mmCIF file of C-alpha atoms in Angstrom:
data_model
loop_
_atom_site.group_PDB
_atom_site.id
_atom_site.type_symbol
_atom_site.label_atom_id
_atom_site.label_comp_id
_atom_site.label_asym_id
_atom_site.label_seq_id
_atom_site.Cartn_x
_atom_site.Cartn_y
_atom_site.Cartn_z
ATOM 1 C CA MET A 1 70.956 55.585 -26.363
ATOM 2 C CA ASP A 2 72.824 52.959 -24.251
ATOM 3 C CA ALA A 3 72.060 54.603 -21.025
ATOM 4 C CA TYR A 4 68.373 55.379 -21.505
ATOM 5 C CA ARG A 5 68.163 51.873 -22.774
ATOM 6 C CA GLY A 6 69.976 50.981 -19.482
ATOM 7 C CA PHE A 7 67.538 53.153 -17.526
ATOM 8 C CA VAL A 8 64.394 51.456 -18.820
ATOM 9 C CA MET A 9 65.806 47.950 -17.997
ATOM 10 C CA PHE A 10 67.085 49.095 -14.449
ATOM 11 C CA LEU A 11 63.468 50.169 -13.773
ATOM 12 C CA MET A 12 62.299 46.517 -14.870
ATOM 13 C CA THR A 13 65.061 44.628 -12.967
ATOM 14 C CA ALA A 14 64.391 47.115 -9.683
ATOM 15 C CA GLU A 15 60.726 45.183 -9.585
ATOM 16 C CA ILE A 16 62.634 42.394 -7.201
ATOM 17 C CA LEU A 17 63.394 45.215 -4.924
ATOM 18 C CA HIS A 18 59.470 45.049 -4.177
ATOM 19 C CA TYR A 19 58.330 48.481 -3.288
ATOM 20 C CA GLY A 20 54.896 47.282 -2.907
ATOM 21 C CA ARG A 21 56.121 44.704 0.114
ATOM 22 C CA ILE A 22 57.873 47.798 1.810
ATOM 23 C CA SER A 23 54.880 50.368 1.412
ATOM 24 C CA GLU A 24 52.718 47.442 2.936
ATOM 25 C CA ALA A 25 54.847 47.188 6.144
ATOM 26 C CA LEU A 26 55.200 51.138 6.119
ATOM 27 C CA PRO A 27 51.386 52.043 5.638
ATOM 28 C CA ASP A 28 51.898 55.694 6.765
ATOM 29 C CA SER A 29 54.632 56.237 4.259
ATOM 30 C CA ALA A 30 53.604 58.391 1.599
ATOM 31 C CA PHE A 31 56.980 58.094 0.266
ATOM 32 C CA TRP A 32 56.589 54.311 -0.417
ATOM 33 C CA ARG A 33 53.256 54.453 -1.541
ATOM 34 C CA PHE A 34 54.829 56.458 -4.002
ATOM 35 C CA MET A 35 57.605 54.189 -5.052
ATOM 36 C CA ALA A 36 55.085 51.441 -5.070
ATOM 37 C CA HIS A 37 52.724 52.945 -7.343
ATOM 38 C CA HIS A 38 55.481 53.947 -10.010
ATOM 39 C CA GLN A 39 56.722 50.299 -9.632
ATOM 40 C CA ASP A 40 53.375 48.457 -10.794
ATOM 41 C CA HIS A 41 51.138 48.877 -14.139
ATOM 42 C CA VAL A 42 48.077 50.535 -13.776
ATOM 43 C CA GLU A 43 44.934 48.321 -13.987
ATOM 44 C CA TRP A 44 43.625 50.176 -17.206
ATOM 45 C CA PHE A 45 43.962 53.717 -17.888
ATOM 46 C CA GLY A 46 46.476 55.931 -16.701
ATOM 47 C CA CYS A 47 50.466 55.442 -16.714
ATOM 48 C CA THR A 48 52.710 54.896 -14.324
ATOM 49 C CA LEU A 49 57.065 55.305 -14.739
ATOM 50 C CA HIS A 50 56.553 51.270 -15.275
ATOM 51 C CA ASP A 51 53.916 51.679 -17.714
ATOM 52 C CA LEU A 52 56.955 53.139 -19.972
ATOM 53 C CA ILE A 53 59.459 50.163 -19.849
ATOM 54 C CA GLN A 54 58.002 48.294 -22.632
ATOM 55 C CA PRO A 55 57.320 51.494 -24.602
ATOM 56 C CA SER A 56 60.869 52.689 -24.104
ATOM 57 C CA PHE A 57 62.388 49.408 -24.941
ATOM 58 C CA SER A 58 60.189 49.115 -28.165
ATOM 59 C CA PHE A 59 61.030 52.662 -29.149
ATOM 60 C CA LEU A 60 64.821 52.396 -29.108
ATOM 61 C CA VAL A 61 64.653 49.331 -30.935
ATOM 62 C CA GLY A 62 63.386 51.557 -33.961
ATOM 63 C CA VAL A 63 66.271 54.328 -32.487
ATOM 64 C CA ALA A 64 69.150 51.926 -32.867
ATOM 65 C CA LEU A 65 67.788 50.509 -36.646
ATOM 66 C CA PRO A 66 68.855 53.257 -38.698
ATOM 67 C CA TYR A 67 72.838 52.590 -37.080
ATOM 68 C CA SER A 68 72.627 49.058 -37.644
ATOM 69 C CA ILE A 69 71.487 49.098 -41.149
ATOM 70 C CA ALA A 70 74.280 51.546 -42.010
ATOM 71 C CA SER A 71 76.714 49.662 -39.882
ATOM 72 C CA ARG A 72 75.930 46.761 -41.984
ATOM 73 C CA GLN A 73 75.974 48.689 -45.365
ATOM 74 C CA SER A 74 79.534 49.517 -44.365
ATOM 75 C CA ARG A 75 80.255 45.839 -44.361
ATOM 76 C CA GLU A 76 78.659 45.416 -48.152
ATOM 77 C CA SER A 77 76.155 43.254 -46.828
ATOM 78 C CA SER A 78 73.332 42.578 -49.530
ATOM 79 C CA PHE A 79 69.653 43.556 -48.650
ATOM 80 C CA GLY A 80 68.782 40.062 -48.697
ATOM 81 C CA SER A 81 71.554 39.007 -46.616
ATOM 82 C CA MET A 82 70.633 41.506 -44.084
ATOM 83 C CA PHE A 83 66.576 40.764 -44.139
ATOM 84 C CA LEU A 84 67.322 37.024 -43.466
ATOM 85 C CA GLN A 85 69.503 38.279 -40.513
ATOM 86 C CA THR A 86 66.510 40.261 -39.464
ATOM 87 C CA LEU A 87 64.179 37.464 -39.794
ATOM 88 C CA ARG A 88 66.638 34.947 -37.655
ATOM 89 C CA ARG A 89 66.788 37.894 -35.357
ATOM 90 C CA SER A 90 63.012 38.099 -34.911
ATOM 91 C CA LEU A 91 62.522 34.338 -34.618
ATOM 92 C CA ILE A 92 65.088 34.169 -31.867
ATOM 93 C CA LEU A 93 63.245 37.117 -29.665
ATOM 94 C CA ILE A 94 59.778 35.320 -30.326
ATOM 95 C CA LEU A 95 61.222 31.890 -29.271
ATOM 96 C CA LEU A 96 62.943 33.507 -26.315
ATOM 97 C CA GLY A 97 59.909 35.173 -24.969
ATOM 98 C CA ILE A 98 58.034 32.112 -25.369
ATOM 99 C CA ALA A 99 60.794 29.885 -23.455
ATOM 100 C CA LEU A 100 61.109 32.653 -20.379
ATOM 101 C CA ARG A 101 57.221 32.511 -19.984
ATOM 102 C CA SER A 102 57.311 28.727 -19.944
ATOM 103 C CA VAL A 103 59.671 28.554 -17.143
ATOM 104 C CA GLY A 104 58.327 26.233 -14.413
ATOM 105 C CA ARG A 105 55.680 25.413 -16.327
ATOM 106 C CA GLU A 106 54.960 21.631 -17.488
ATOM 107 C CA GLN A 107 54.449 22.239 -20.911
ATOM 108 C CA THR A 108 55.513 25.396 -23.459
ATOM 109 C CA ASN A 109 53.163 28.519 -23.008
ATOM 110 C CA PHE A 110 52.344 29.694 -26.592
ATOM 111 C CA THR A 111 51.642 33.613 -25.670
ATOM 112 C CA PHE A 112 53.277 36.348 -27.574
ATOM 113 C CA GLU A 113 51.806 39.493 -25.674
ATOM 114 C CA ASP A 114 55.421 40.075 -23.822
ATOM 115 C CA THR A 115 57.972 42.411 -24.872
ATOM 116 C CA LEU A 116 60.370 40.177 -26.912
ATOM 117 C CA THR A 117 57.557 38.557 -28.966
ATOM 118 C CA GLN A 118 55.886 42.017 -29.405
ATOM 119 C CA ILE A 119 58.872 43.269 -30.774
ATOM 120 C CA GLY A 120 60.111 40.241 -32.673
ATOM 121 C CA LEU A 121 56.723 39.867 -34.614
ATOM 122 C CA GLY A 122 57.275 43.522 -35.700
ATOM 123 C CA TYR A 123 60.653 44.124 -36.382
ATOM 124 C CA PRO A 124 60.666 42.712 -39.803
ATOM 125 C CA PHE A 125 58.324 45.096 -41.077
ATOM 126 C CA LEU A 126 60.313 47.843 -39.104
ATOM 127 C CA PHE A 127 63.598 46.595 -40.766
ATOM 128 C CA LEU A 128 61.444 47.090 -44.594
ATOM 129 C CA LEU A 129 60.309 50.701 -43.497
ATOM 130 C CA GLY A 130 63.862 51.478 -42.455
ATOM 131 C CA PHE A 131 64.945 51.671 -46.273
ATOM 132 C CA ARG A 132 61.461 53.621 -47.171
ATOM 133 C CA PRO A 133 62.011 57.763 -47.285
ATOM 134 C CA THR A 134 60.552 59.533 -44.246
ATOM 135 C CA ARG A 135 57.165 60.678 -45.911
ATOM 136 C CA THR A 136 56.308 56.530 -46.494
ATOM 137 C CA VAL A 137 57.383 56.096 -42.987
ATOM 138 C CA TRP A 138 54.606 58.766 -41.673
ATOM 139 C CA ILE A 139 52.133 57.375 -43.626
ATOM 140 C CA ALA A 140 53.016 53.756 -42.421
ATOM 141 C CA LEU A 141 52.621 54.942 -38.969
ATOM 142 C CA ALA A 142 49.283 56.942 -40.037
ATOM 143 C CA VAL A 143 47.706 53.698 -41.592
ATOM 144 C CA ILE A 144 48.633 51.432 -38.302
ATOM 145 C CA LEU A 145 47.150 53.990 -36.040
ATOM 146 C CA VAL A 146 44.202 54.805 -37.958
ATOM 147 C CA GLY A 147 43.518 51.115 -39.178
ATOM 148 C CA TYR A 148 44.064 49.234 -35.808
ATOM 149 C CA TRP A 149 41.482 51.868 -34.262
ATOM 150 C CA LEU A 150 38.998 51.349 -36.923
ATOM 151 C CA ALA A 151 39.533 47.686 -36.372
ATOM 152 C CA PHE A 152 38.681 47.752 -32.971
ATOM 153 C CA VAL A 153 35.486 50.361 -33.653
ATOM 154 C CA LEU A 154 34.160 48.080 -36.142
ATOM 155 C CA TYR A 155 34.351 44.866 -33.987
ATOM 156 C CA PRO A 156 30.931 44.449 -32.587
ATOM 157 C CA LEU A 157 30.236 45.167 -28.925
ATOM 158 C CA PRO A 158 28.894 42.495 -26.382
ATOM 159 C CA GLY A 159 25.619 41.735 -26.399
ATOM 160 C CA PRO A 160 23.447 42.215 -23.009
ATOM 161 C CA GLY A 161 23.771 38.501 -22.295
ATOM 162 C CA PHE A 162 27.746 38.419 -22.239
ATOM 163 C CA SER A 163 29.414 37.307 -18.960
ATOM 164 C CA TYR A 164 32.485 39.303 -17.824
ATOM 165 C CA GLU A 165 32.982 37.147 -15.067
ATOM 166 C CA ALA A 166 33.505 34.216 -17.408
ATOM 167 C CA VAL A 167 36.720 36.212 -19.426
ATOM 168 C CA GLY A 168 38.077 37.630 -15.730
ATOM 169 C CA VAL A 169 36.344 41.106 -15.364
ATOM 170 C CA PRO A 170 33.942 41.824 -12.826
ATOM 171 C CA ALA A 171 30.637 43.029 -13.910
ATOM 172 C CA ASP A 172 30.776 46.023 -11.710
ATOM 173 C CA TRP A 173 34.728 46.735 -12.932
ATOM 174 C CA PRO A 174 35.211 50.520 -12.162
ATOM 175 C CA TYR A 175 37.142 50.792 -16.040
ATOM 176 C CA HIS A 176 34.079 49.836 -18.070
ATOM 177 C CA ARG A 177 33.555 52.751 -20.706
ATOM 178 C CA THR A 178 30.159 53.256 -23.107
ATOM 179 C CA GLY A 179 30.019 54.628 -26.461
ATOM 180 C CA LEU A 180 33.547 54.597 -28.986
ATOM 181 C CA ALA A 181 35.435 53.807 -25.962
ATOM 182 C CA ALA A 182 33.496 50.530 -25.120
ATOM 183 C CA HIS A 183 35.105 49.040 -28.018
ATOM 184 C CA PHE A 184 38.366 48.941 -25.873
ATOM 185 C CA ASN A 185 36.896 47.479 -22.874
ATOM 186 C CA LYS A 186 38.683 44.578 -20.907
ATOM 187 C CA ASN A 187 38.712 41.119 -22.541
ATOM 188 C CA SER A 188 35.698 41.965 -25.030
ATOM 189 C CA ASN A 189 37.349 43.726 -27.599
ATOM 190 C CA LEU A 190 38.836 43.101 -30.829
ATOM 191 C CA ALA A 191 42.220 41.466 -29.677
ATOM 192 C CA TRP A 192 40.700 39.546 -27.047
ATOM 193 C CA ALA A 193 38.259 37.839 -29.651
ATOM 194 C CA PHE A 194 41.234 37.016 -32.004
ATOM 195 C CA ASP A 195 43.497 35.150 -29.443
ATOM 196 C CA THR A 196 40.505 33.188 -28.172
ATOM 197 C CA TRP A 197 40.999 31.693 -32.019
ATOM 198 C CA PHE A 198 45.018 32.149 -32.421
ATOM 199 C CA LEU A 199 46.020 30.982 -29.099
ATOM 200 C CA ASN A 200 43.611 27.819 -28.701
ATOM 201 C CA LEU A 201 45.890 26.694 -32.350
ATOM 202 C CA PHE A 202 48.434 25.824 -29.971
ATOM 203 C CA PRO A 203 48.820 22.781 -27.714
ATOM 204 C CA ARG A 204 47.368 23.916 -24.451
ATOM 205 C CA ALA A 205 46.552 22.302 -21.108
ATOM 206 C CA LYS A 206 43.261 24.140 -21.139
ATOM 207 C CA PRO A 207 41.541 26.186 -23.553
ATOM 208 C CA PHE A 208 42.473 29.488 -23.575
ATOM 209 C CA LEU A 209 39.529 31.849 -22.174
ATOM 210 C CA TYR A 210 41.249 35.120 -21.667
ATOM 211 C CA ASN A 211 44.423 36.899 -20.508
ATOM 212 C CA GLY A 212 43.991 37.930 -16.646
ATOM 213 C CA GLY A 213 45.699 41.266 -17.570
ATOM 214 C CA GLY A 214 43.756 41.781 -20.480
ATOM 215 C CA TYR A 215 47.050 41.820 -22.974
ATOM 216 C CA ALA A 216 46.680 40.420 -26.313
ATOM 217 C CA THR A 217 48.803 39.092 -29.464
ATOM 218 C CA LEU A 218 47.530 41.684 -31.734
ATOM 219 C CA SER A 219 49.376 44.402 -29.554
ATOM 220 C CA PHE A 220 52.253 43.737 -32.049
ATOM 221 C CA ILE A 221 50.735 45.880 -34.726
ATOM 222 C CA PRO A 222 50.357 49.010 -32.566
ATOM 223 C CA THR A 223 53.615 48.134 -30.821
ATOM 224 C CA LEU A 224 55.386 48.575 -34.362
ATOM 225 C CA GLY A 225 53.890 52.251 -34.617
ATOM 226 C CA THR A 226 55.756 52.700 -31.373
ATOM 227 C CA MET A 227 59.183 51.419 -32.890
ATOM 228 C CA ILE A 228 58.481 53.648 -36.039
ATOM 229 C CA LEU A 229 58.650 56.614 -33.877
ATOM 230 C CA GLY A 230 61.701 55.548 -32.423
ATOM 231 C CA LEU A 231 62.808 54.911 -36.171
ATOM 232 C CA GLN A 232 62.102 58.609 -37.292
ATOM 233 C CA ALA A 233 64.179 59.821 -33.773
ATOM 234 C CA GLY A 234 67.266 57.817 -35.198
ATOM 235 C CA ARG A 235 67.047 59.207 -38.252
ATOM 236 C CA TRP A 236 67.254 62.570 -36.612
ATOM 237 C CA LEU A 237 69.956 61.157 -34.848
ATOM 238 C CA ARG A 238 72.283 60.456 -37.557
ATOM 239 C CA ALA A 239 71.367 63.284 -39.524
ATOM 240 C CA GLU A 240 73.680 64.972 -36.965
ATOM 241 C CA LEU A 241 71.553 68.270 -36.905
ATOM 242 C CA PRO A 242 72.644 71.103 -34.785
ATOM 243 C CA SER A 243 72.254 70.048 -31.087
ATOM 244 C CA SER A 244 69.426 72.687 -30.613
ATOM 245 C CA GLU A 245 67.332 71.902 -33.487
ATOM 246 C CA LEU A 246 67.376 67.913 -32.711
ATOM 247 C CA LEU A 247 66.556 68.875 -29.346
ATOM 248 C CA LYS A 248 63.602 70.924 -30.394
ATOM 249 C CA ARG A 249 62.041 68.169 -32.818
ATOM 250 C CA PHE A 250 62.043 65.774 -29.923
ATOM 251 C CA LEU A 251 60.425 68.227 -27.650
ATOM 252 C CA ILE A 252 57.823 69.023 -30.082
ATOM 253 C CA ALA A 253 57.560 65.741 -31.275
ATOM 254 C CA GLY A 254 57.136 64.686 -27.095
ATOM 255 C CA ALA A 255 54.472 67.438 -26.628
ATOM 256 C CA ILE A 256 52.410 66.479 -29.489
ATOM 257 C CA GLY A 257 52.331 62.879 -28.439
ATOM 258 C CA LEU A 258 51.468 63.454 -25.073
ATOM 259 C CA ALA A 259 48.695 66.319 -26.014
ATOM 260 C CA THR A 260 47.076 63.887 -28.807
ATOM 261 C CA GLY A 261 47.315 60.714 -26.766
ATOM 262 C CA TRP A 262 45.299 62.694 -23.946
ATOM 263 C CA LEU A 263 43.053 64.250 -26.390
ATOM 264 C CA LEU A 264 42.006 61.023 -27.634
ATOM 265 C CA THR A 265 41.765 59.605 -24.043
ATOM 266 C CA VAL A 266 39.256 62.626 -22.622
ATOM 267 C CA THR A 267 37.214 62.529 -25.620
ATOM 268 C CA GLY A 268 36.767 58.879 -25.163
ATOM 269 C CA ILE A 269 37.630 58.275 -29.122
ATOM 270 C CA CYS A 270 40.408 56.312 -28.596
ATOM 271 C CA PRO A 271 41.621 55.713 -24.364
ATOM 272 C CA SER A 272 44.851 55.551 -23.746
ATOM 273 C CA ILE A 273 45.784 51.974 -22.713
ATOM 274 C CA LYS A 274 49.031 50.084 -22.560
ATOM 275 C CA ARG A 275 47.819 46.810 -21.595
ATOM 276 C CA ILE A 276 45.839 46.571 -25.540
ATOM 277 C CA TRP A 277 48.473 49.241 -26.810
ATOM 278 C CA THR A 278 45.843 51.053 -28.353
ATOM 279 C CA PRO A 279 46.812 53.822 -31.176
ATOM 280 C CA GLY A 280 46.281 56.872 -27.988
ATOM 281 C CA TRP A 281 48.747 54.819 -25.705
ATOM 282 C CA VAL A 282 51.250 54.924 -29.013
ATOM 283 C CA LEU A 283 51.205 58.179 -29.018
ATOM 284 C CA PHE A 284 50.884 59.173 -25.405
ATOM 285 C CA SER A 285 53.987 56.904 -24.478
ATOM 286 C CA GLY A 286 55.776 57.695 -27.586
ATOM 287 C CA GLY A 287 55.843 61.476 -26.643
ATOM 288 C CA TRP A 288 56.987 60.301 -22.827
ATOM 289 C CA CYS A 289 60.166 58.527 -24.835
ATOM 290 C CA PHE A 290 60.694 61.289 -27.105
ATOM 291 C CA LEU A 291 60.987 63.567 -23.865
ATOM 292 C CA LEU A 292 63.084 60.928 -22.141
ATOM 293 C CA LEU A 293 65.384 60.615 -25.269
ATOM 294 C CA ALA A 294 65.762 64.449 -25.327
ATOM 295 C CA ALA A 295 67.013 64.524 -21.672
ATOM 296 C CA PHE A 296 69.522 61.728 -21.943
ATOM 297 C CA TYR A 297 70.670 63.379 -24.979
ATOM 298 C CA TYR A 298 70.874 66.776 -23.438
ATOM 299 C CA LEU A 299 72.697 65.185 -20.707
ATOM 300 C CA ILE A 300 75.216 63.091 -22.072
ATOM 301 C CA ASP A 301 75.697 64.592 -25.644
ATOM 302 C CA VAL A 302 75.197 67.929 -25.051
ATOM 303 C CA ARG A 303 76.266 68.594 -21.681
ATOM 304 C CA GLN A 304 78.808 65.858 -21.942
ATOM 305 C CA SER A 305 78.178 64.790 -18.623
ATOM 306 C CA ARG A 306 78.736 61.111 -19.025
ATOM 307 C CA GLY A 307 80.539 59.387 -15.662
ATOM 308 C CA TRP A 308 77.109 59.494 -14.042
ATOM 309 C CA ALA A 309 75.564 57.316 -16.571
ATOM 310 C CA PHE A 310 78.363 54.498 -16.872
ATOM 311 C CA PRO A 311 76.254 52.286 -14.545
ATOM 312 C CA LEU A 312 73.275 52.570 -17.118
ATOM 313 C CA VAL A 313 75.574 52.274 -20.092
ATOM 314 C CA VAL A 314 76.620 48.952 -18.565
ATOM 315 C CA ILE A 315 73.252 47.647 -18.563
ATOM 316 C CA GLY A 316 71.975 49.244 -21.873
ATOM 317 C CA MET A 317 74.816 47.075 -23.709
ATOM 318 C CA ASN A 318 73.529 44.243 -22.597
ATOM 319 C CA SER A 319 69.925 44.816 -22.264
ATOM 320 C CA ILE A 320 68.916 41.306 -23.576
ATOM 321 C CA ALA A 321 71.771 39.755 -20.868
ATOM 322 C CA ILE A 322 69.687 41.401 -18.170
ATOM 323 C CA TYR A 323 65.943 40.732 -19.374
ATOM 324 C CA CYS A 324 67.043 36.755 -19.277
ATOM 325 C CA LEU A 325 68.969 37.239 -16.135
ATOM 326 C CA VAL A 326 66.279 38.570 -14.135
ATOM 327 C CA HIS A 327 63.285 36.121 -15.174
ATOM 328 C CA LEU A 328 65.951 33.010 -14.733
ATOM 329 C CA ILE A 329 68.084 33.481 -12.013
ATOM 330 C CA ASP A 330 66.979 36.084 -9.521
ATOM 331 C CA ARG A 331 65.432 33.969 -6.729
ATOM 332 C CA PHE A 332 68.312 31.417 -7.232
ATOM 333 C CA ILE A 333 70.842 34.553 -6.434
ATOM 334 C CA ILE A 334 69.193 35.592 -3.249
ATOM 335 C CA ASP A 335 68.684 32.023 -1.870
ATOM 336 C CA THR A 336 72.536 31.677 -2.531
ATOM 337 C CA PHE A 337 72.994 34.331 -0.491
ATOM 338 C CA LYS A 338 70.818 32.969 2.495
ATOM 339 C CA THR A 339 72.341 29.713 1.817
ATOM 340 C CA HIS A 340 76.134 30.972 2.772
ATOM 341 C CA LEU A 341 75.377 33.818 4.911
ATOM 342 C CA GLY A 342 72.453 32.381 6.784
ATOM 343 C CA GLN A 343 68.712 32.127 6.274
ATOM 344 C CA THR A 344 67.724 35.457 8.182
ATOM 345 C CA ILE A 345 70.410 37.555 6.569
ATOM 346 C CA PHE A 346 67.994 39.847 5.053
ATOM 347 C CA GLU A 347 65.289 39.743 8.098
ATOM 348 C CA ARG A 348 67.441 42.000 10.025
ATOM 349 C CA PHE A 349 66.763 44.693 7.915
ATOM 350 C CA GLY A 350 62.932 44.761 9.073
ATOM 351 C CA PRO A 351 60.657 46.460 6.507
ATOM 352 C CA TYR A 352 63.472 46.954 4.286
ATOM 353 C CA GLU A 353 64.012 43.268 3.806
ATOM 354 C CA PRO A 354 62.694 43.309 0.169
ATOM 355 C CA LEU A 355 65.318 46.374 -0.781
ATOM 356 C CA ALA A 356 68.341 44.410 0.777
ATOM 357 C CA SER A 357 67.919 40.913 -0.866
ATOM 358 C CA GLY A 358 66.740 42.791 -4.183
ATOM 359 C CA GLY A 359 69.570 45.073 -3.655
ATOM 360 C CA ALA A 360 71.990 41.975 -3.519
ATOM 361 C CA ALA A 361 70.504 40.388 -6.419
ATOM 362 C CA LEU A 362 70.990 43.880 -8.488
ATOM 363 C CA LEU A 363 74.409 44.033 -7.619
ATOM 364 C CA VAL A 364 75.358 40.326 -8.834
ATOM 365 C CA PHE A 365 73.592 41.145 -12.147
ATOM 366 C CA TRP A 366 75.754 44.321 -12.640
ATOM 367 C CA LEU A 367 78.571 42.844 -11.833
ATOM 368 C CA ILE A 368 77.916 39.690 -14.036
ATOM 369 C CA LEU A 369 77.118 42.878 -16.935
ATOM 370 C CA TYR A 370 80.277 44.726 -16.354
ATOM 371 C CA TRP A 371 82.287 41.628 -16.932
ATOM 372 C CA MET A 372 80.246 41.124 -20.102
ATOM 373 C CA TYR A 373 81.271 44.478 -21.111
ATOM 374 C CA LYS A 374 84.817 44.710 -19.753
ATOM 375 C CA LYS A 375 85.075 41.349 -22.368
ATOM 376 C CA LYS A 376 83.431 43.424 -24.947
ATOM 377 C CA ILE A 377 80.308 40.693 -25.056
ATOM 378 C CA PHE A 378 77.024 42.574 -25.782
ATOM 379 C CA ILE A 379 73.559 40.995 -26.032
ATOM 380 C CA ARG A 380 71.004 43.837 -27.121
ATOM 381 C CA VAL A 381 68.234 44.093 -29.617
#
């Protein structure tokens, strides 16, 4: 789990390598076009490696929960005290997410669509499900996915006079859909409508009209579905099943998730859209999460090949720490190198300047996390 989490957080941190800038400087390079594509989110439909960061992080919160509950129960913690601790942790995640999104702004930026706030909003419900039997957990997942889909479908489509330009979407945007899929179009759906009411309850410099990326607060509900998939994976891990049986379950769950998510997309019943975390996306991305967990489990626990994963484990053991470091001091580190080694220290690398400057920051981040690892200071969800 720590290696998988470290891999995910490394992908997030690696944004500072700016593959897109390298690709622009080397337009004839298919390699850097490929790398840039997978270091960015798709506009609406589809999936890149970068799009799997948040689902994996959320999934792993679920995987870790059975271990967390067992650890606290071994210390004879009461259910009440555990639930209060859960609520406190959720509140911290929500406030931390808001604080990080407010950096550099003149006032608090009340927004709830980022990774930390989404997990924080759903975590208490996940905790309660952690004490329920497996059958109840699967029923809860079905209710969340079907109920969320139905809520979107029942929300009326915009009328002929609706201005997409007013909500940041060109009228000729290529990702507009018709039929059932139209209920999931950008900034004209149920989640967008909810935010035009909910987010305006908070102090804002100007009224909230839309999110430029189409992200929404209500996505925490299907994100809970992703965490529930992780919860079931964690239960399988804790059951100490034979490795062959465990891998079989992971692979079957992964294949079912991918196939179902793809089928819902191509039929238009529920397109797989990461930005609004549709039920189709829960299943499709959840399939990838199961497959990735299977790969890490096979390499590290079955094959006992662990040395290569140590740098990832160091990152994974302090996922919240690296999340904060990247959002707070990335530019400070790069500017510090320039101050002491010369303002052109990275420019000598030519088109690979982002790789050099970002790589220097990554090394500093990792050394900080390694120090924390040696001191046994762990900050993670």
